Amino acid sequence: MFDFDFQAIMSAAIPVLIEVVLIIVGYLIVRAVGASVITRIFKTVSEKRNIHPGRIKTLKNLVHSIFTYVLLFVFVLVFLGAFGVEIMPILAGAGVVGLAVAFGAQGLVSDIVTGFFLLIEKQIDAEDYVTVAGLDGIVEEVGLRTTRIRGFDGTLHFIPNRDITSVSNHSRGNMEAFIDIGISFNENINEAITVLQKATKELYEQDENIVEEPYVLGVSSFDEYDMKIRILTYTTNMNQWAVERKLRQVCKEALEEADIQIPVPKQVYVEEKQS
C-alpha cells in the first residue's frame, strides 16, 4: 500500500518554496534598482555632457531593454536551478538554438545589424522628425529590431530596421520657413514689401523661435488673380510650421492696416432678359 509521508514532502518542499520566493523577490528588487540606476546614469550624463534629450532617451530605452532581457534570462535559469534542473545543458542548447535561428532568420539578423548602425552613426534619435521607408513622423523609439514612428495623424508605425534603406532627418539644425502672400496687381509692390518687412521684423523681435530676421524676397510669381510676394526665414527645429502660421497672420493684419488689398476670386453672373 502507498505510504503518503506528508511531513517528509513538506520538509523537502518548504526549502524549495522559500528559495523560489527569495528568487522572485530578488528579481523584482534587481529590476527596480537596475531601472533606477540606468535612469540616474543617463540623467547625469545628459547634464554633464549636454547631450541632446532625444539621444539620451534613445540610448536609455535601448540599455533598459537589454538589461530587462538579460535579467529575465538569468531569472529563468536560476528559477529552474531551484528545482534541480541542470543549467549547463540549457546554456549549451541555447547556443545551438541561437545558431540555428541566426541561419534561419536572416531578416531578424538584418534588422539587428541595421539597428546597430542606426544607433552607432546617430542617424536618428527619439523625438526626431524623419522620413524613412516612405513615412513621415516623429521617432518614438529606435530599437535593434524595429523603429517606431508616430505619424502626424496619430498612427504609430512599426518599421523593421531592414526596410530603412535611407533616412531623411529633418531635425538636425535650423529649419526653413517661407510663405507666399498675394496682393492685387493694382497695388504698389515697393510699398507692400516695406509694410511686410516691418511687420515680420517686429515678429522676429518677439518670437525666440525665429533665429534669423525674415527677409522679403520680392515677387515670386504671378497668378490669375494676384502676384505672390515670398518671405523667407529660419527657425528652431520643429517650429517652422508655427512660425509660418504666425507670419501669415501678421502679414495679413499689416496689409489690411496699410489698406493694401489681398484679392479674392470673384464671380460675375450675367443674366440676359428676354424682351
PDB file of C-alpha atoms in Angstrom:
ATOM      1  CA  MET A   1       0.000   0.000   0.000  1.00  0.00           C
ATOM      2  CA  PHE A   2       1.199   3.517  -0.936  1.00  0.00           C
ATOM      3  CA  ASP A   3       2.615   5.277   2.111  1.00  0.00           C
ATOM      4  CA  PHE A   4       1.981   9.029   1.912  1.00  0.00           C
ATOM      5  CA  ASP A   5       4.543  10.811   4.097  1.00  0.00           C
ATOM      6  CA  PHE A   6       3.167  14.356   4.242  1.00  0.00           C
ATOM      7  CA  GLN A   7       5.789  15.529   6.720  1.00  0.00           C
ATOM      8  CA  ALA A   8       8.645  14.376   4.503  1.00  0.00           C
ATOM      9  CA  ILE A   9       7.126  16.075   1.449  1.00  0.00           C
ATOM     10  CA  MET A  10       6.672  19.323   3.345  1.00  0.00           C
ATOM     11  CA  SER A  11      10.210  19.118   4.709  1.00  0.00           C
ATOM     12  CA  ALA A  12      11.524  18.849   1.161  1.00  0.00           C
ATOM     13  CA  ALA A  13       9.144  21.398  -0.378  1.00  0.00           C
ATOM     14  CA  ILE A  14       9.464  24.203   2.147  1.00  0.00           C
ATOM     15  CA  PRO A  15      13.151  24.969   1.405  1.00  0.00           C
ATOM     16  CA  VAL A  16      12.361  24.974  -2.328  1.00  0.00           C
ATOM     17  CA  LEU A  17       9.403  27.308  -1.846  1.00  0.00           C
ATOM     18  CA  ILE A  18      11.489  29.644   0.293  1.00  0.00           C
ATOM     19  CA  GLU A  19      14.217  29.656  -2.358  1.00  0.00           C
ATOM     20  CA  VAL A  20      11.665  30.389  -5.115  1.00  0.00           C
ATOM     21  CA  VAL A  21      10.170  33.273  -3.128  1.00  0.00           C
ATOM     22  CA  LEU A  22      13.643  34.694  -2.497  1.00  0.00           C
ATOM     23  CA  ILE A  23      14.481  34.381  -6.197  1.00  0.00           C
ATOM     24  CA  ILE A  24      11.292  36.210  -7.226  1.00  0.00           C
ATOM     25  CA  VAL A  25      11.796  38.940  -4.627  1.00  0.00           C
ATOM     26  CA  GLY A  26      15.434  39.286  -5.659  1.00  0.00           C
ATOM     27  CA  TYR A  27      14.412  39.556  -9.324  1.00  0.00           C
ATOM     28  CA  LEU A  28      11.901  42.320  -8.577  1.00  0.00           C
ATOM     29  CA  ILE A  29      14.408  44.220  -6.429  1.00  0.00           C
ATOM     30  CA  VAL A  30      17.202  43.959  -9.011  1.00  0.00           C
ATOM     31  CA  ARG A  31      14.841  45.011 -11.808  1.00  0.00           C
ATOM     32  CA  ALA A  32      13.666  48.097  -9.890  1.00  0.00           C
ATOM     33  CA  VAL A  33      17.163  49.058  -8.738  1.00  0.00           C
ATOM     34  CA  GLY A  34      18.604  48.496 -12.208  1.00  0.00           C
ATOM     35  CA  ALA A  35      15.967  50.669 -13.867  1.00  0.00           C
ATOM     36  CA  SER A  36      16.590  53.414 -11.307  1.00  0.00           C
ATOM     37  CA  VAL A  37      20.366  53.221 -11.778  1.00  0.00           C
ATOM     38  CA  ILE A  38      20.049  53.382 -15.576  1.00  0.00           C
ATOM     39  CA  THR A  39      17.790  56.434 -15.300  1.00  0.00           C
ATOM     40  CA  ARG A  40      20.192  58.212 -12.922  1.00  0.00           C
ATOM     41  CA  ILE A  41      23.227  57.399 -15.049  1.00  0.00           C
ATOM     42  CA  PHE A  42      21.712  58.815 -18.212  1.00  0.00           C
ATOM     43  CA  LYS A  43      20.395  61.858 -16.354  1.00  0.00           C
ATOM     44  CA  THR A  44      23.897  62.571 -15.039  1.00  0.00           C
ATOM     45  CA  VAL A  45      25.460  62.058 -18.458  1.00  0.00           C
ATOM     46  CA  SER A  46      22.888  64.364 -20.038  1.00  0.00           C
ATOM     47  CA  GLU A  47      23.593  67.138 -17.532  1.00  0.00           C
ATOM     48  CA  LYS A  48      27.401  66.887 -17.695  1.00  0.00           C
ATOM     49  CA  ARG A  49      27.873  66.369 -21.437  1.00  0.00           C
ATOM     50  CA  ASN A  50      24.899  68.369 -22.712  1.00  0.00           C
ATOM     51  CA  ILE A  51      23.712  65.577 -24.990  1.00  0.00           C
ATOM     52  CA  HIS A  52      20.521  66.029 -26.992  1.00  0.00           C
ATOM     53  CA  PRO A  53      17.480  64.763 -24.997  1.00  0.00           C
ATOM     54  CA  GLY A  54      16.364  62.601 -27.921  1.00  0.00           C
ATOM     55  CA  ARG A  55      19.719  60.837 -27.996  1.00  0.00           C
ATOM     56  CA  ILE A  56      19.606  60.242 -24.248  1.00  0.00           C
ATOM     57  CA  LYS A  57      16.072  58.838 -24.492  1.00  0.00           C
ATOM     58  CA  THR A  58      17.059  56.513 -27.348  1.00  0.00           C
ATOM     59  CA  LEU A  59      20.108  55.083 -25.574  1.00  0.00           C
ATOM     60  CA  LYS A  60      18.317  54.818 -22.235  1.00  0.00           C
ATOM     61  CA  ASN A  61      15.465  52.799 -23.765  1.00  0.00           C
ATOM     62  CA  LEU A  62      17.936  50.540 -25.537  1.00  0.00           C
ATOM     63  CA  VAL A  63      20.035  49.886 -22.418  1.00  0.00           C
ATOM     64  CA  HIS A  64      16.904  49.309 -20.344  1.00  0.00           C
ATOM     65  CA  SER A  65      15.602  46.763 -22.870  1.00  0.00           C
ATOM     66  CA  ILE A  66      18.912  44.878 -22.932  1.00  0.00           C
ATOM     67  CA  PHE A  67      19.069  44.893 -19.134  1.00  0.00           C
ATOM     68  CA  THR A  68      15.484  43.578 -18.885  1.00  0.00           C
ATOM     69  CA  TYR A  69      16.075  40.714 -21.343  1.00  0.00           C
ATOM     70  CA  VAL A  70      19.356  39.661 -19.727  1.00  0.00           C
ATOM     71  CA  LEU A  71      17.851  39.815 -16.231  1.00  0.00           C
ATOM     72  CA  LEU A  72      14.835  37.772 -17.331  1.00  0.00           C
ATOM     73  CA  PHE A  73      17.095  35.137 -18.894  1.00  0.00           C
ATOM     74  CA  VAL A  74      19.158  34.875 -15.694  1.00  0.00           C
ATOM     75  CA  PHE A  75      15.978  34.719 -13.603  1.00  0.00           C
ATOM     76  CA  VAL A  76      14.624  31.786 -15.645  1.00  0.00           C
ATOM     77  CA  LEU A  77      17.895  29.884 -15.272  1.00  0.00           C
ATOM     78  CA  VAL A  78      18.090  30.465 -11.514  1.00  0.00           C
ATOM     79  CA  PHE A  79      14.397  29.617 -11.140  1.00  0.00           C
ATOM     80  CA  LEU A  80      14.859  26.298 -12.922  1.00  0.00           C
ATOM     81  CA  GLY A  81      18.006  25.640 -10.890  1.00  0.00           C
ATOM     82  CA  ALA A  82      15.951  25.924  -7.710  1.00  0.00           C
ATOM     83  CA  PHE A  83      14.023  22.814  -8.834  1.00  0.00           C
ATOM     84  CA  GLY A  84      17.186  20.872  -9.549  1.00  0.00           C
ATOM     85  CA  VAL A  85      17.237  21.398 -13.306  1.00  0.00           C
ATOM     86  CA  GLU A  86      20.740  21.297 -14.817  1.00  0.00           C
ATOM     87  CA  ILE A  87      21.601  24.732 -16.185  1.00  0.00           C
ATOM     88  CA  MET A  88      24.677  23.921 -18.315  1.00  0.00           C
ATOM     89  CA  PRO A  89      22.779  21.758 -20.844  1.00  0.00           C
ATOM     90  CA  ILE A  90      20.266  24.563 -21.202  1.00  0.00           C
ATOM     91  CA  LEU A  91      23.030  27.067 -21.911  1.00  0.00           C
ATOM     92  CA  ALA A  92      24.592  24.718 -24.465  1.00  0.00           C
ATOM     93  CA  GLY A  93      21.202  24.122 -26.060  1.00  0.00           C
ATOM     94  CA  ALA A  94      20.523  27.874 -26.151  1.00  0.00           C
ATOM     95  CA  GLY A  95      23.772  28.341 -28.060  1.00  0.00           C
ATOM     96  CA  VAL A  96      22.804  25.725 -30.641  1.00  0.00           C
ATOM     97  CA  VAL A  97      19.285  27.140 -30.983  1.00  0.00           C
ATOM     98  CA  GLY A  98      20.702  30.642 -31.319  1.00  0.00           C
ATOM     99  CA  LEU A  99      22.994  29.495 -34.118  1.00  0.00           C
ATOM    100  CA  ALA A 100      20.100  27.824 -35.921  1.00  0.00           C
ATOM    101  CA  VAL A 101      17.967  30.950 -35.559  1.00  0.00           C
ATOM    102  CA  ALA A 102      20.827  33.065 -36.921  1.00  0.00           C
ATOM    103  CA  PHE A 103      20.935  30.949 -40.076  1.00  0.00           C
ATOM    104  CA  GLY A 104      17.185  30.621 -40.453  1.00  0.00           C
ATOM    105  CA  ALA A 105      16.071  34.128 -39.529  1.00  0.00           C
ATOM    106  CA  GLN A 106      18.235  36.227 -41.813  1.00  0.00           C
ATOM    107  CA  GLY A 107      15.674  39.032 -41.764  1.00  0.00           C
ATOM    108  CA  LEU A 108      15.987  39.275 -37.986  1.00  0.00           C
ATOM    109  CA  VAL A 109      19.778  39.421 -38.234  1.00  0.00           C
ATOM    110  CA  SER A 110      19.486  42.148 -40.874  1.00  0.00           C
ATOM    111  CA  ASP A 111      17.152  44.109 -38.569  1.00  0.00           C
ATOM    112  CA  ILE A 112      19.639  43.926 -35.702  1.00  0.00           C
ATOM    113  CA  VAL A 113      22.653  44.873 -37.816  1.00  0.00           C
ATOM    114  CA  THR A 114      20.813  47.828 -39.377  1.00  0.00           C
ATOM    115  CA  GLY A 115      19.507  48.952 -35.982  1.00  0.00           C
ATOM    116  CA  PHE A 116      23.026  48.755 -34.571  1.00  0.00           C
ATOM    117  CA  PHE A 117      24.392  51.092 -37.251  1.00  0.00           C
ATOM    118  CA  LEU A 118      21.431  53.447 -36.907  1.00  0.00           C
ATOM    119  CA  LEU A 119      22.348  53.877 -33.251  1.00  0.00           C
ATOM    120  CA  ILE A 120      26.124  53.998 -33.658  1.00  0.00           C
ATOM    121  CA  GLU A 121      26.036  56.513 -36.524  1.00  0.00           C
ATOM    122  CA  LYS A 122      23.392  58.620 -34.749  1.00  0.00           C
ATOM    123  CA  GLN A 123      21.247  58.743 -37.870  1.00  0.00           C
ATOM    124  CA  ILE A 124      18.018  59.119 -35.907  1.00  0.00           C
ATOM    125  CA  ASP A 125      17.109  59.660 -32.269  1.00  0.00           C
ATOM    126  CA  ALA A 126      13.890  59.716 -30.304  1.00  0.00           C
ATOM    127  CA  GLU A 127      11.755  62.824 -30.953  1.00  0.00           C
ATOM    128  CA  ASP A 128      13.401  63.461 -34.342  1.00  0.00           C
ATOM    129  CA  TYR A 129      11.209  64.358 -37.307  1.00  0.00           C
ATOM    130  CA  VAL A 130      12.222  61.937 -40.069  1.00  0.00           C
ATOM    131  CA  THR A 131      11.233  60.404 -43.359  1.00  0.00           C
ATOM    132  CA  VAL A 132      12.016  56.681 -43.557  1.00  0.00           C
ATOM    133  CA  ALA A 133      10.544  53.874 -45.650  1.00  0.00           C
ATOM    134  CA  GLY A 134       8.225  56.393 -47.302  1.00  0.00           C
ATOM    135  CA  LEU A 135       6.738  57.502 -43.969  1.00  0.00           C
ATOM    136  CA  ASP A 136       6.922  60.887 -42.224  1.00  0.00           C
ATOM    137  CA  GLY A 137       6.652  61.268 -38.482  1.00  0.00           C
ATOM    138  CA  ILE A 138       8.259  61.662 -35.087  1.00  0.00           C
ATOM    139  CA  VAL A 139      10.568  58.903 -33.842  1.00  0.00           C
ATOM    140  CA  GLU A 140       9.291  57.386 -30.602  1.00  0.00           C
ATOM    141  CA  GLU A 141      11.859  54.625 -30.184  1.00  0.00           C
ATOM    142  CA  VAL A 142      14.838  53.181 -32.040  1.00  0.00           C
ATOM    143  CA  GLY A 143      15.341  49.514 -31.255  1.00  0.00           C
ATOM    144  CA  LEU A 144      17.668  46.817 -32.509  1.00  0.00           C
ATOM    145  CA  ARG A 145      14.829  45.146 -34.433  1.00  0.00           C
ATOM    146  CA  THR A 146      12.226  47.807 -35.172  1.00  0.00           C
ATOM    147  CA  THR A 147      11.891  51.564 -35.198  1.00  0.00           C
ATOM    148  CA  ARG A 148       8.654  53.156 -34.025  1.00  0.00           C
ATOM    149  CA  ILE A 149       7.472  56.329 -35.756  1.00  0.00           C
ATOM    150  CA  ARG A 150       4.373  58.309 -34.806  1.00  0.00           C
ATOM    151  CA  GLY A 151       2.687  59.792 -37.883  1.00  0.00           C
ATOM    152  CA  PHE A 152       1.228  63.281 -37.759  1.00  0.00           C
ATOM    153  CA  ASP A 153      -2.270  61.782 -37.872  1.00  0.00           C
ATOM    154  CA  GLY A 154      -1.511  59.817 -34.702  1.00  0.00           C
ATOM    155  CA  THR A 155      -0.768  56.478 -36.371  1.00  0.00           C
ATOM    156  CA  LEU A 156       2.082  54.518 -34.771  1.00  0.00           C
ATOM    157  CA  HIS A 157       4.237  52.800 -37.412  1.00  0.00           C
ATOM    158  CA  PHE A 158       6.449  49.807 -36.552  1.00  0.00           C
ATOM    159  CA  ILE A 159       9.156  49.683 -39.217  1.00  0.00           C
ATOM    160  CA  PRO A 160      11.547  46.698 -39.427  1.00  0.00           C
ATOM    161  CA  ASN A 161      15.052  48.131 -39.492  1.00  0.00           C
ATOM    162  CA  ARG A 162      15.920  46.205 -42.661  1.00  0.00           C
ATOM    163  CA  ASP A 163      13.344  48.336 -44.532  1.00  0.00           C
ATOM    164  CA  ILE A 164      15.198  51.539 -43.606  1.00  0.00           C
ATOM    165  CA  THR A 165      17.427  51.920 -46.649  1.00  0.00           C
ATOM    166  CA  SER A 166      17.686  55.710 -46.438  1.00  0.00           C
ATOM    167  CA  VAL A 167      16.963  58.294 -43.767  1.00  0.00           C
ATOM    168  CA  SER A 168      15.929  61.928 -44.159  1.00  0.00           C
ATOM    169  CA  ASN A 169      16.321  63.587 -40.775  1.00  0.00           C
ATOM    170  CA  HIS A 170      14.542  66.950 -40.615  1.00  0.00           C
ATOM    171  CA  SER A 171      15.615  67.640 -37.031  1.00  0.00           C
ATOM    172  CA  ARG A 172      19.283  68.455 -37.392  1.00  0.00           C
ATOM    173  CA  GLY A 173      19.860  72.192 -37.372  1.00  0.00           C
ATOM    174  CA  ASN A 174      17.603  75.152 -38.068  1.00  0.00           C
ATOM    175  CA  MET A 175      14.670  74.756 -40.428  1.00  0.00           C
ATOM    176  CA  GLU A 176      13.498  76.934 -43.288  1.00  0.00           C
ATOM    177  CA  ALA A 177      10.128  78.647 -43.130  1.00  0.00           C
ATOM    178  CA  PHE A 178       8.655  80.581 -46.034  1.00  0.00           C
ATOM    179  CA  ILE A 179       5.265  81.861 -47.109  1.00  0.00           C
ATOM    180  CA  ASP A 180       3.756  83.493 -50.189  1.00  0.00           C
ATOM    181  CA  ILE A 181       1.439  86.459 -49.706  1.00  0.00           C
ATOM    182  CA  GLY A 182      -0.751  87.533 -52.606  1.00  0.00           C
ATOM    183  CA  ILE A 183      -1.530  91.192 -53.335  1.00  0.00           C
ATOM    184  CA  SER A 184      -3.562  92.837 -56.054  1.00  0.00           C
ATOM    185  CA  PHE A 185      -1.965  93.784 -59.367  1.00  0.00           C
ATOM    186  CA  ASN A 186      -3.114  97.354 -58.716  1.00  0.00           C
ATOM    187  CA  GLU A 187      -1.040  97.721 -55.536  1.00  0.00           C
ATOM    188  CA  ASN A 188       2.406  99.295 -55.237  1.00  0.00           C
ATOM    189  CA  ILE A 189       4.936  96.463 -54.865  1.00  0.00           C
ATOM    190  CA  ASN A 190       7.586  98.516 -53.068  1.00  0.00           C
ATOM    191  CA  GLU A 191       5.076  99.789 -50.527  1.00  0.00           C
ATOM    192  CA  ALA A 192       3.810  96.277 -49.876  1.00  0.00           C
ATOM    193  CA  ILE A 193       7.363  94.966 -49.395  1.00  0.00           C
ATOM    194  CA  THR A 194       8.119  97.766 -46.917  1.00  0.00           C
ATOM    195  CA  VAL A 195       4.967  97.019 -44.915  1.00  0.00           C
ATOM    196  CA  LEU A 196       5.691  93.291 -44.842  1.00  0.00           C
ATOM    197  CA  GLN A 197       9.350  93.759 -43.890  1.00  0.00           C
ATOM    198  CA  LYS A 198       8.394  95.951 -40.951  1.00  0.00           C
ATOM    199  CA  ALA A 199       5.705  93.540 -39.736  1.00  0.00           C
ATOM    200  CA  THR A 200       7.938  90.473 -39.969  1.00  0.00           C
ATOM    201  CA  LYS A 201      10.816  92.265 -38.223  1.00  0.00           C
ATOM    202  CA  GLU A 202       8.543  93.011 -35.258  1.00  0.00           C
ATOM    203  CA  LEU A 203       7.562  89.331 -35.120  1.00  0.00           C
ATOM    204  CA  TYR A 204      11.242  88.340 -35.185  1.00  0.00           C
ATOM    205  CA  GLU A 205      11.946  90.554 -32.184  1.00  0.00           C
ATOM    206  CA  GLN A 206       9.076  88.953 -30.245  1.00  0.00           C
ATOM    207  CA  ASP A 207       9.404  85.268 -31.173  1.00  0.00           C
ATOM    208  CA  GLU A 208      12.520  83.469 -29.904  1.00  0.00           C
ATOM    209  CA  ASN A 209      11.870  80.542 -32.251  1.00  0.00           C
ATOM    210  CA  ILE A 210      12.831  82.722 -35.244  1.00  0.00           C
ATOM    211  CA  VAL A 211      16.627  82.562 -35.438  1.00  0.00           C
ATOM    212  CA  GLU A 212      17.085  84.826 -38.463  1.00  0.00           C
ATOM    213  CA  GLU A 213      15.241  88.020 -39.331  1.00  0.00           C
ATOM    214  CA  PRO A 214      12.655  87.307 -42.045  1.00  0.00           C
ATOM    215  CA  TYR A 215      13.575  88.635 -45.452  1.00  0.00           C
ATOM    216  CA  VAL A 216      11.009  89.722 -48.027  1.00  0.00           C
ATOM    217  CA  LEU A 217      12.474  88.323 -51.249  1.00  0.00           C
ATOM    218  CA  GLY A 218      10.061  90.092 -53.585  1.00  0.00           C
ATOM    219  CA  VAL A 219       7.575  88.897 -56.189  1.00  0.00           C
ATOM    220  CA  SER A 220       7.921  85.138 -56.671  1.00  0.00           C
ATOM    221  CA  SER A 221       5.124  84.507 -59.173  1.00  0.00           C
ATOM    222  CA  PHE A 222       2.077  85.879 -60.939  1.00  0.00           C
ATOM    223  CA  ASP A 223      -1.191  84.047 -60.565  1.00  0.00           C
ATOM    224  CA  GLU A 224      -4.553  84.549 -62.210  1.00  0.00           C
ATOM    225  CA  TYR A 225      -5.836  86.893 -59.517  1.00  0.00           C
ATOM    226  CA  ASP A 226      -2.725  88.231 -57.751  1.00  0.00           C
ATOM    227  CA  MET A 227       1.044  88.437 -57.537  1.00  0.00           C
ATOM    228  CA  LYS A 228       2.841  86.486 -54.829  1.00  0.00           C
ATOM    229  CA  ILE A 229       5.409  88.046 -52.517  1.00  0.00           C
ATOM    230  CA  ARG A 230       7.685  85.487 -50.850  1.00  0.00           C
ATOM    231  CA  ILE A 231       9.006  85.819 -47.292  1.00  0.00           C
ATOM    232  CA  LEU A 232      11.832  83.608 -46.033  1.00  0.00           C
ATOM    233  CA  THR A 233      13.276  82.961 -42.579  1.00  0.00           C
ATOM    234  CA  TYR A 234      14.865  80.235 -40.435  1.00  0.00           C
ATOM    235  CA  THR A 235      13.507  78.802 -37.202  1.00  0.00           C
ATOM    236  CA  THR A 236      14.488  76.496 -34.393  1.00  0.00           C
ATOM    237  CA  ASN A 237      13.871  72.848 -35.089  1.00  0.00           C
ATOM    238  CA  MET A 238      10.237  71.670 -35.341  1.00  0.00           C
ATOM    239  CA  ASN A 239       8.887  75.217 -35.054  1.00  0.00           C
ATOM    240  CA  GLN A 240       8.817  76.082 -38.760  1.00  0.00           C
ATOM    241  CA  TRP A 241       5.089  75.396 -39.141  1.00  0.00           C
ATOM    242  CA  ALA A 242       4.143  77.521 -36.137  1.00  0.00           C
ATOM    243  CA  VAL A 243       6.290  80.375 -37.419  1.00  0.00           C
ATOM    244  CA  GLU A 244       4.729  80.150 -40.878  1.00  0.00           C
ATOM    245  CA  ARG A 245       1.255  80.448 -39.337  1.00  0.00           C
ATOM    246  CA  LYS A 246       2.325  83.497 -37.336  1.00  0.00           C
ATOM    247  CA  LEU A 247       3.886  85.084 -40.433  1.00  0.00           C
ATOM    248  CA  ARG A 248       0.667  84.701 -42.390  1.00  0.00           C
ATOM    249  CA  GLN A 249      -1.317  86.288 -39.583  1.00  0.00           C
ATOM    250  CA  VAL A 250       0.927  89.324 -39.047  1.00  0.00           C
ATOM    251  CA  CYS A 251       1.306  89.881 -42.799  1.00  0.00           C
ATOM    252  CA  LYS A 252      -2.442  89.854 -43.373  1.00  0.00           C
ATOM    253  CA  GLU A 253      -3.033  92.231 -40.477  1.00  0.00           C
ATOM    254  CA  ALA A 254      -0.262  94.573 -41.662  1.00  0.00           C
ATOM    255  CA  LEU A 255      -1.577  94.677 -45.218  1.00  0.00           C
ATOM    256  CA  GLU A 256      -5.111  95.365 -44.031  1.00  0.00           C
ATOM    257  CA  GLU A 257      -3.857  98.160 -41.772  1.00  0.00           C
ATOM    258  CA  ALA A 258      -1.969  99.687 -44.697  1.00  0.00           C
ATOM    259  CA  ASP A 259      -5.078  99.345 -46.885  1.00  0.00           C
ATOM    260  CA  ILE A 260      -3.283  97.059 -49.321  1.00  0.00           C
ATOM    261  CA  GLN A 261      -5.742  94.727 -50.934  1.00  0.00           C
ATOM    262  CA  ILE A 262      -5.419  90.945 -50.738  1.00  0.00           C
ATOM    263  CA  PRO A 263      -7.521  89.852 -53.725  1.00  0.00           C
ATOM    264  CA  VAL A 264     -10.041  87.031 -53.637  1.00  0.00           C
ATOM    265  CA  PRO A 265     -11.577  85.333 -56.676  1.00  0.00           C
ATOM    266  CA  LYS A 266     -14.846  86.868 -57.748  1.00  0.00           C
ATOM    267  CA  GLN A 267     -17.528  85.516 -59.996  1.00  0.00           C
ATOM    268  CA  VAL A 268     -19.800  87.693 -62.076  1.00  0.00           C
ATOM    269  CA  TYR A 269     -23.139  86.363 -63.209  1.00  0.00           C
ATOM    270  CA  VAL A 270     -24.764  87.950 -66.246  1.00  0.00           C
ATOM    271  CA  GLU A 271     -28.429  87.382 -66.656  1.00  0.00           C
ATOM    272  CA  GLU A 272     -29.998  88.078 -70.040  1.00  0.00           C
ATOM    273  CA  LYS A 273     -33.576  89.215 -70.037  1.00  0.00           C
ATOM    274  CA  GLN A 274     -35.697  88.325 -72.982  1.00  0.00           C
ATOM    275  CA  SER A 275     -37.652  91.247 -74.390  1.00  0.00           C
TER     276      SER A 275
END
